[in-house]
Amino acid sequence: MINVAIEAAREAGRFLKYSVGKVRTIEMKEGEERNLVSEIDRGSEEKIISLIRRRYPTHGILAEESGGSNPGAEYKWIIDPLDGTTNFLHGLPVFCVTIGIEHRGEIIAGVVYDPNQDDLYTAEKGSGAFVNGRRLKVSTTGKLINSLLMTGFPYDVAQNPEHAVEHFVNFLMEARGIRRFGSAALDLCHVAAGRLDGFWEVNLHPWDMAAGILLVTEAGGKVSDFDGAPLSIYGKKVVASNGVIHDAMVSVLGKHRRGGAGGIKTS
Ligand code: IPD
Ligand code: CA
Ligand code: CA
């Protein structure tokens, strides 16, 4: 199955790269001002799904643009055909294709393809995480103040969902640096590769994180919800780290309950 995921991710990724600057129609999703979609997101998804369907017609699919099919199937393919749509539409080369494979509720394989770097990230449960065949390992950074962290903001950030703004301010006060690249799946790959020490985000969807969280855990890292409890990809809140700084990150994510956002008024 992972070979089918790789073939689909590569084909879709090549299509995305070729399509930069050639978008004809940009629409807003669900009347939201920031959440954009184009015919390229849909075209990429169609390519991926048709390849999977040809090989595994009875498997379930959960894909960002077309939704779900075959509910109750033993295997479910979880697909984001273009993670980093805003970057893509602006011509910023930070986007990817990401495909996770779930078996009876457990993610067993994940593929992320970055067509701009021609980097293929792969992981299978119990077999490690790799980029272009080279094994990945998380960083060993032990303190938040020495950590480079990544986050993202949901499209409804103006409503400050789940204290997103307070979390950002609190990490800003405690870490070496914070980055926001705009592709959650690639962000998780950077944690798996040890280039980043941790990542958190609110309001993510299963397709943003299914493959990436397996890459992080197979590279020796840890993932959880904001309370440190086991992560569900359907749970919207994710913290992923090298494992060493995980408790410190969970503690920062609870800080808003213990006394606000670093003394800065955010509401
Ligand atoms: C988005 C990206 C972004 C994250 C958003 C996601 P999309 O996915 O992963 O980094 O901050 O929350 O929705 O819309 O480009 O597929
Ligand atoms: Ca996404
Ligand atoms: Ca997407």
CSV table of C-alpha atoms and ligand atoms in Angstrom, one decimal:
chain,number,residue,atom,x,y,z
A,1,MET,CA,0.0,0.0,0.0
A,2,ILE,CA,2.8,2.5,0.8
A,3,ASN,CA,4.1,2.1,-2.7
A,4,VAL,CA,0.7,3.2,-4.1
A,5,ALA,CA,0.7,6.1,-1.7
A,6,ILE,CA,4.2,7.1,-2.9
A,7,GLU,CA,3.2,6.8,-6.5
A,8,ALA,CA,0.1,8.9,-5.9
A,9,ALA,CA,1.9,11.6,-3.9
A,10,ARG,CA,4.7,11.9,-6.5
A,11,GLU,CA,2.2,12.2,-9.4
A,12,ALA,CA,0.1,14.8,-7.5
A,13,GLY,CA,3.1,16.7,-6.3
A,14,ARG,CA,4.5,17.0,-9.9
A,15,PHE,CA,1.1,18.3,-10.9
A,16,LEU,CA,1.1,20.9,-8.1
A,17,LYS,CA,4.6,22.1,-9.0
A,18,TYR,CA,3.8,22.4,-12.7
A,19,SER,CA,0.5,24.3,-11.8
A,20,VAL,CA,2.1,27.2,-9.8
A,21,GLY,CA,1.0,30.4,-11.4
A,22,LYS,CA,-1.5,28.7,-13.7
A,23,VAL,CA,-4.5,28.7,-11.4
A,24,ARG,CA,-7.7,29.8,-13.1
A,25,THR,CA,-10.4,29.9,-10.4
A,26,ILE,CA,-9.9,30.6,-6.7
A,27,GLU,CA,-12.9,30.2,-4.4
A,28,MET,CA,-13.4,30.7,-0.7
A,29,LYS,CA,-14.5,27.8,1.4
A,30,GLU,CA,-17.6,27.8,3.5
A,31,GLY,CA,-17.9,31.6,3.1
A,32,GLU,CA,-14.6,32.0,5.1
A,33,GLU,CA,-12.4,34.9,4.1
A,34,ARG,CA,-9.1,33.1,4.4
A,35,ASN,CA,-9.8,29.5,3.5
A,36,LEU,CA,-9.1,29.3,-0.3
A,37,VAL,CA,-9.5,26.4,-2.7
A,38,SER,CA,-8.8,26.1,-6.5
A,39,GLU,CA,-9.2,23.6,-9.3
A,40,ILE,CA,-5.7,22.5,-8.6
A,41,ASP,CA,-6.5,21.2,-5.1
A,42,ARG,CA,-9.4,19.3,-6.6
A,43,GLY,CA,-7.4,18.1,-9.6
A,44,SER,CA,-4.6,16.8,-7.3
A,45,GLU,CA,-7.2,15.0,-5.2
A,46,GLU,CA,-8.8,13.3,-8.2
A,47,LYS,CA,-5.4,12.0,-9.4
A,48,ILE,CA,-4.7,10.5,-6.0
A,49,ILE,CA,-8.1,9.0,-5.5
A,50,SER,CA,-8.3,7.4,-8.9
A,51,LEU,CA,-5.0,5.7,-8.4
A,52,ILE,CA,-6.0,4.3,-5.0
A,53,ARG,CA,-9.5,3.3,-6.3
A,54,ARG,CA,-8.0,1.3,-9.1
A,55,ARG,CA,-5.9,-0.7,-6.7
A,56,TYR,CA,-8.1,-0.8,-3.6
A,57,PRO,CA,-11.7,-0.3,-4.6
A,58,THR,CA,-13.2,-1.4,-1.3
A,59,HIS,CA,-11.0,0.8,0.9
A,60,GLY,CA,-12.3,3.8,2.7
A,61,ILE,CA,-11.2,7.3,1.7
A,62,LEU,CA,-11.2,10.6,3.7
A,63,ALA,CA,-10.1,13.4,1.5
A,64,GLU,CA,-10.2,17.1,2.2
A,65,GLU,CA,-12.0,18.3,-0.9
A,66,SER,CA,-14.4,15.4,-1.6
A,67,GLY,CA,-15.0,14.0,1.9
A,68,GLY,CA,-15.5,10.4,2.8
A,69,SER,CA,-16.4,7.1,1.1
A,70,ASN,CA,-16.8,3.5,2.1
A,71,PRO,CA,-17.3,4.2,5.8
A,72,GLY,CA,-16.6,1.2,8.0
A,73,ALA,CA,-13.9,-0.2,5.7
A,74,GLU,CA,-11.0,-1.8,7.4
A,75,TYR,CA,-8.5,0.5,5.7
A,76,LYS,CA,-8.9,4.3,5.3
A,77,TRP,CA,-6.7,6.5,3.1
A,78,ILE,CA,-6.6,10.0,4.6
A,79,ILE,CA,-5.6,12.6,2.0
A,80,ASP,CA,-4.6,16.2,1.8
A,81,PRO,CA,-4.0,16.8,-1.9
A,82,LEU,CA,-2.3,20.2,-1.3
A,83,ASP,CA,-1.2,21.1,2.2
A,84,GLY,CA,-0.1,24.8,2.0
A,85,THR,CA,-2.8,26.1,-0.3
A,86,THR,CA,-2.2,29.7,0.7
A,87,ASN,CA,1.5,29.4,-0.1
A,88,PHE,CA,0.8,27.7,-3.4
A,89,LEU,CA,-1.6,30.4,-4.5
A,90,HIS,CA,0.9,33.1,-3.7
A,91,GLY,CA,3.7,31.2,-5.5
A,92,LEU,CA,5.6,30.5,-2.3
A,93,PRO,CA,7.2,27.1,-2.7
A,94,VAL,CA,6.2,25.6,0.6
A,95,PHE,CA,3.5,23.0,0.1
A,96,CYS,CA,3.1,19.3,-0.2
A,97,VAL,CA,0.9,16.3,-0.8
A,98,THR,CA,0.2,14.1,2.3
A,99,ILE,CA,-1.4,10.7,2.5
A,100,GLY,CA,-1.9,8.6,5.7
A,101,ILE,CA,-3.2,5.0,5.8
A,102,GLU,CA,-5.4,4.0,8.8
A,103,HIS,CA,-6.1,0.4,9.7
A,104,ARG,CA,-8.9,-0.1,12.2
A,105,GLY,CA,-8.3,3.3,13.7
A,106,GLU,CA,-4.5,3.1,13.8
A,107,ILE,CA,-2.2,5.0,11.4
A,108,ILE,CA,0.0,2.4,9.8
A,109,ALA,CA,1.7,4.3,7.0
A,110,GLY,CA,2.3,7.9,6.0
A,111,VAL,CA,3.8,9.6,3.0
A,112,VAL,CA,4.5,13.3,2.5
A,113,TYR,CA,5.9,14.6,-0.8
A,114,ASP,CA,7.5,18.0,-1.1
A,115,PRO,CA,7.7,18.6,-4.8
A,116,ASN,CA,9.8,21.8,-4.4
A,117,GLN,CA,12.6,20.1,-2.7
A,118,ASP,CA,11.9,16.7,-4.3
A,119,ASP,CA,11.8,15.3,-0.8
A,120,LEU,CA,9.8,12.1,-0.2
A,121,TYR,CA,9.0,11.4,3.5
A,122,THR,CA,7.8,7.9,4.3
A,123,ALA,CA,7.0,6.0,7.5
A,124,GLU,CA,5.5,2.6,8.3
A,125,LYS,CA,4.4,1.7,11.8
A,126,GLY,CA,7.3,0.0,13.6
A,127,SER,CA,9.8,0.4,10.7
A,128,GLY,CA,11.1,3.9,11.2
A,129,ALA,CA,10.8,7.2,9.3
A,130,PHE,CA,12.8,8.2,6.2
A,131,VAL,CA,13.4,11.0,3.7
A,132,ASN,CA,14.5,9.8,0.3
A,133,GLY,CA,15.4,6.5,1.9
A,134,ARG,CA,17.6,8.2,4.6
A,135,ARG,CA,16.5,7.4,8.2
A,136,LEU,CA,15.1,10.3,10.2
A,137,LYS,CA,15.7,11.1,13.9
A,138,VAL,CA,14.3,13.8,16.1
A,139,SER,CA,16.5,16.3,17.8
A,140,THR,CA,17.9,15.9,21.3
A,141,THR,CA,17.3,19.5,22.5
A,142,GLY,CA,16.5,19.4,26.2
A,143,LYS,CA,15.3,22.8,27.1
A,144,LEU,CA,12.6,25.1,25.6
A,145,ILE,CA,14.9,28.1,25.7
A,146,ASN,CA,17.2,26.2,23.3
A,147,SER,CA,14.3,25.0,21.1
A,148,LEU,CA,13.2,26.1,17.6
A,149,LEU,CA,9.4,25.5,17.4
A,150,MET,CA,6.9,25.7,14.7
A,151,THR,CA,3.2,26.4,14.7
A,152,GLY,CA,0.3,27.3,12.4
A,153,PHE,CA,-2.8,29.3,12.7
A,154,PRO,CA,-6.3,28.1,11.7
A,155,TYR,CA,-8.2,30.1,9.1
A,156,ASP,CA,-10.6,31.3,11.9
A,157,VAL,CA,-7.7,32.7,13.9
A,158,ALA,CA,-9.4,36.0,14.2
A,159,GLN,CA,-11.9,34.3,16.6
A,160,ASN,CA,-8.9,33.1,18.7
A,161,PRO,CA,-10.1,29.5,18.8
A,162,GLU,CA,-8.8,27.4,21.7
A,163,HIS,CA,-6.7,30.3,23.0
A,164,ALA,CA,-4.5,30.1,19.9
A,165,VAL,CA,-3.1,33.6,20.4
A,166,GLU,CA,-2.3,33.1,24.1
A,167,HIS,CA,-0.4,29.9,23.2
A,168,PHE,CA,1.6,31.7,20.6
A,169,VAL,CA,2.5,34.5,23.0
A,170,ASN,CA,3.4,32.1,25.7
A,171,PHE,CA,5.8,30.0,23.5
A,172,LEU,CA,7.3,33.3,22.1
A,173,MET,CA,8.3,34.1,25.7
A,174,GLU,CA,9.9,30.6,26.4
A,175,ALA,CA,11.5,29.3,23.2
A,176,ARG,CA,14.5,30.3,21.2
A,177,GLY,CA,12.4,31.0,18.2
A,178,ILE,CA,9.0,30.3,16.6
A,179,ARG,CA,8.4,29.7,12.9
A,180,ARG,CA,5.2,29.6,10.8
A,181,PHE,CA,5.8,28.1,7.3
A,182,GLY,CA,2.1,27.3,6.3
A,183,SER,CA,2.0,23.5,5.7
A,184,ALA,CA,1.3,21.5,8.8
A,185,ALA,CA,2.3,18.2,7.2
A,186,LEU,CA,5.7,19.6,6.3
A,187,ASP,CA,6.0,21.2,9.7
A,188,LEU,CA,5.7,17.7,11.2
A,189,CYS,CA,8.3,16.3,8.8
A,190,HIS,CA,10.7,19.0,10.0
A,191,VAL,CA,10.2,17.8,13.6
A,192,ALA,CA,10.8,14.2,12.5
A,193,ALA,CA,14.0,15.3,10.8
A,194,GLY,CA,15.3,17.1,13.9
A,195,ARG,CA,15.3,20.5,12.2
A,196,LEU,CA,12.6,21.6,14.6
A,197,ASP,CA,12.3,20.6,18.2
A,198,GLY,CA,8.5,20.9,18.5
A,199,PHE,CA,5.2,21.9,16.8
A,200,TRP,CA,1.7,22.7,18.0
A,201,GLU,CA,-1.5,23.8,16.4
A,202,VAL,CA,-5.2,24.1,17.1
A,203,ASN,CA,-8.1,23.2,14.7
A,204,LEU,CA,-6.1,20.9,12.4
A,205,HIS,CA,-7.9,18.3,10.4
A,206,PRO,CA,-7.1,14.5,10.2
A,207,TRP,CA,-5.7,15.0,6.7
A,208,ASP,CA,-3.2,17.6,7.9
A,209,MET,CA,-1.6,15.4,10.5
A,210,ALA,CA,-2.3,11.7,9.7
A,211,ALA,CA,1.0,11.0,7.9
A,212,GLY,CA,3.1,13.6,9.8
A,213,ILE,CA,2.4,12.3,13.3
A,214,LEU,CA,3.5,8.8,12.2
A,215,LEU,CA,6.7,10.3,10.8
A,216,VAL,CA,7.4,12.0,14.2
A,217,THR,CA,6.8,9.0,16.3
A,218,GLU,CA,8.7,6.7,14.0
A,219,ALA,CA,11.6,9.2,14.2
A,220,GLY,CA,11.6,8.8,18.0
A,221,GLY,CA,9.4,11.8,18.8
A,222,LYS,CA,6.2,12.1,20.8
A,223,VAL,CA,2.7,13.4,19.9
A,224,SER,CA,-0.2,14.2,22.1
A,225,ASP,CA,-3.2,16.5,22.6
A,226,PHE,CA,-2.6,19.8,24.5
A,227,ASP,CA,-3.1,18.1,27.8
A,228,GLY,CA,-0.5,15.4,27.1
A,229,ALA,CA,-3.2,12.8,26.5
A,230,PRO,CA,-3.0,10.3,23.6
A,231,LEU,CA,-3.6,12.0,20.3
A,232,SER,CA,-6.5,11.4,18.1
A,233,ILE,CA,-6.1,12.7,14.5
A,234,TYR,CA,-9.8,13.7,14.8
A,235,GLY,CA,-9.2,15.7,17.9
A,236,LYS,CA,-8.0,19.0,16.2
A,237,LYS,CA,-5.3,19.9,18.7
A,238,VAL,CA,-1.8,18.5,18.3
A,239,VAL,CA,1.6,18.9,20.0
A,240,ALA,CA,4.5,17.0,18.5
A,241,SER,CA,8.1,17.1,19.7
A,242,ASN,CA,11.4,15.4,20.1
A,243,GLY,CA,9.9,13.8,23.3
A,244,VAL,CA,12.5,15.5,25.6
A,245,ILE,CA,10.7,18.9,25.6
A,246,HIS,CA,7.2,17.4,25.4
A,247,ASP,CA,6.2,18.0,29.0
A,248,ALA,CA,7.5,21.5,28.9
A,249,MET,CA,5.4,22.2,25.8
A,250,VAL,CA,2.3,20.7,27.4
A,251,SER,CA,2.9,22.9,30.4
A,252,VAL,CA,3.1,26.1,28.3
A,253,LEU,CA,-0.1,25.0,26.6
A,254,GLY,CA,-1.8,25.0,30.0
A,255,LYS,CA,-0.4,28.4,31.0
A,256,HIS,CA,-3.4,30.4,29.9
A,257,ARG,CA,-5.4,28.6,32.5
A,258,ARG,CA,-2.9,29.5,35.2
A,259,GLY,CA,-2.6,33.2,34.6
A,260,GLY,CA,-2.8,34.6,31.1
A,261,ALA,CA,-0.5,35.1,28.2
A,262,GLY,CA,2.9,36.3,29.3
A,263,GLY,CA,1.4,39.5,30.7
A,264,ILE,CA,0.2,40.6,27.3
A,265,LYS,CA,-3.5,41.4,27.0
A,266,THR,CA,-5.0,39.4,24.1
A,267,SER,CA,-8.7,40.0,24.4
B,1,IPD,C1,-3.4,24.4,6.2
B,1,IPD,C2,-1.9,24.3,6.4
B,1,IPD,C3,-1.5,25.3,7.4
B,1,IPD,C4,-2.3,25.2,8.7
B,1,IPD,C5,-3.8,25.3,8.5
B,1,IPD,C6,-4.2,24.2,7.5
B,1,IPD,P1,-4.3,23.7,3.8
B,1,IPD,O1,-3.8,23.4,5.3
B,1,IPD,O2,-1.6,23.0,6.9
B,1,IPD,O3,-0.1,25.2,7.8
B,1,IPD,O4,-1.9,26.3,9.6
B,1,IPD,O5,-4.4,25.0,9.7
B,1,IPD,O6,-5.5,24.2,7.3
B,1,IPD,O7,-5.6,24.4,3.9
B,1,IPD,O8,-3.3,24.5,3.1
B,1,IPD,O9,-4.5,22.3,3.2
B,2,CA,CA,-4.0,21.0,5.1
B,3,CA,CA,-5.4,21.2,1.6
